[in-house]
mmCIF file of C-alpha atoms and ligand atoms in Angstrom:
data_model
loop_
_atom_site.group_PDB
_atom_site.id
_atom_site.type_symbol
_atom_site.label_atom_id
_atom_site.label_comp_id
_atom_site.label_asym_id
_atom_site.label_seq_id
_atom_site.Cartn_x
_atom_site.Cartn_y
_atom_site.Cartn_z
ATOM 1 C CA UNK A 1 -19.903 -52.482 -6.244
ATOM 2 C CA UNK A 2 -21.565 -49.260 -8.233
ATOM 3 C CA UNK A 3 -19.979 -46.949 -6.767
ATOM 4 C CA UNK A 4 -20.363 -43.689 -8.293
ATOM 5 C CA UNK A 5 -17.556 -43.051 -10.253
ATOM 6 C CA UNK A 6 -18.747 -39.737 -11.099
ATOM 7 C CA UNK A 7 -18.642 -37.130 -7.413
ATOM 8 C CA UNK A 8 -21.814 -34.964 -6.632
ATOM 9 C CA UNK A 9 -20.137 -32.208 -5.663
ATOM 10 C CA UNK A 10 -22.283 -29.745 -6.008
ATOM 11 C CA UNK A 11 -20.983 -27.372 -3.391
ATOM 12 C CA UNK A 12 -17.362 -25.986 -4.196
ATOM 13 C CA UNK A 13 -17.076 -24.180 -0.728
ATOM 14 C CA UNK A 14 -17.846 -28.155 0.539
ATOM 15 C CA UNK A 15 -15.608 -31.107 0.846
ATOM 16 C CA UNK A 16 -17.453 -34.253 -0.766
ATOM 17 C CA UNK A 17 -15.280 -36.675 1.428
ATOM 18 C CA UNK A 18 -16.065 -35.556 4.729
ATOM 19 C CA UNK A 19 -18.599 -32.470 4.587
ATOM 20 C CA UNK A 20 -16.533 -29.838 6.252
ATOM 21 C CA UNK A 21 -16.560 -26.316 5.022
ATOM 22 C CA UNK A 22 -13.500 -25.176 2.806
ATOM 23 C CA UNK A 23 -11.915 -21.663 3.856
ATOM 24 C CA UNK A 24 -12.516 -20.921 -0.132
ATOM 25 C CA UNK A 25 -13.218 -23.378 -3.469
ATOM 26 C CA UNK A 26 -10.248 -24.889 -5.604
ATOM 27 C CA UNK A 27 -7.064 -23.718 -3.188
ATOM 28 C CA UNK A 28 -9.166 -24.162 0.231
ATOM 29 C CA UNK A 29 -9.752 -27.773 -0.744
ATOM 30 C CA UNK A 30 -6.159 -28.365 -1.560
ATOM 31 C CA UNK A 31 -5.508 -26.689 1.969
ATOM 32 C CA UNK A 32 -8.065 -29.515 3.047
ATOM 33 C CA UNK A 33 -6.582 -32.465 2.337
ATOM 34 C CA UNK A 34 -3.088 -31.636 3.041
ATOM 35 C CA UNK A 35 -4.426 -31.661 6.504
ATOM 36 C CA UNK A 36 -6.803 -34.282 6.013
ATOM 37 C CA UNK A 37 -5.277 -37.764 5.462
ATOM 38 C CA UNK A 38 -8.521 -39.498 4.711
ATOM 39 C CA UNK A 39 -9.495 -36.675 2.033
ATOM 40 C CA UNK A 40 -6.873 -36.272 0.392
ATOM 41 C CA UNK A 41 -6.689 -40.639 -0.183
ATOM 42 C CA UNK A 42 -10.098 -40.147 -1.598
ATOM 43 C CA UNK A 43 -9.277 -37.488 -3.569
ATOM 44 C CA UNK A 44 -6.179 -39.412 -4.830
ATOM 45 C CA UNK A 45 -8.710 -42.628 -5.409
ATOM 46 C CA UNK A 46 -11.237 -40.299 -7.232
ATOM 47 C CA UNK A 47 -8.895 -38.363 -9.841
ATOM 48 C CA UNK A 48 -7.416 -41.933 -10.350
ATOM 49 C CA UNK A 49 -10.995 -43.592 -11.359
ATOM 50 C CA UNK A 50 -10.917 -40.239 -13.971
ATOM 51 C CA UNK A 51 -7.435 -41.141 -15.372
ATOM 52 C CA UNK A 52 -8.644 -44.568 -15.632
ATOM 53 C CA UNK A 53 -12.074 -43.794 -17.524
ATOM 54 C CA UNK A 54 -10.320 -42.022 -19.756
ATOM 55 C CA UNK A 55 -7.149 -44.136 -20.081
ATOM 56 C CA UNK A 56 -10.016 -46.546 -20.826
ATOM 57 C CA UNK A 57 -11.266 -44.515 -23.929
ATOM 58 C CA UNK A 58 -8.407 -43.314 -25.130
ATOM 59 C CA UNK A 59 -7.114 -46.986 -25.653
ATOM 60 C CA UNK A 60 -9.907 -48.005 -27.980
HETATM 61 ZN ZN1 ZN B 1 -12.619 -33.346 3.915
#
């Protein structure tokens, strides 16, 4: 699987896991997937592929 490790998220005022509208960029998506279970696991999933890419480097 190539997933894409790396998020398009173009669009701050956007949720890239399910495409609603935030109520405002950065704290609005934090509001977002404190309500939204499935968000906020993808969110959780996403920032851990990060911490893992660089984990990765950083061990070399
Ligand atoms: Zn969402």
């Amino acid at each position: 699987m190539t997933a894409t490790t790396t998020m398009d998220w173009t669009d701050p005022v956007t949720c890239p896991f399910c495409g609603d509208e935030l109520p405002s960029p950065g704290a609005g998506f934090i509001d977002h997937i404190d309500e939204n279970g499935d968000c906020e696991r993808g969110f959780e999933h996403w920032r851990a592929n990060l911490a893992g890419d660089l984990a990765g480097e950083w061990s070399g």
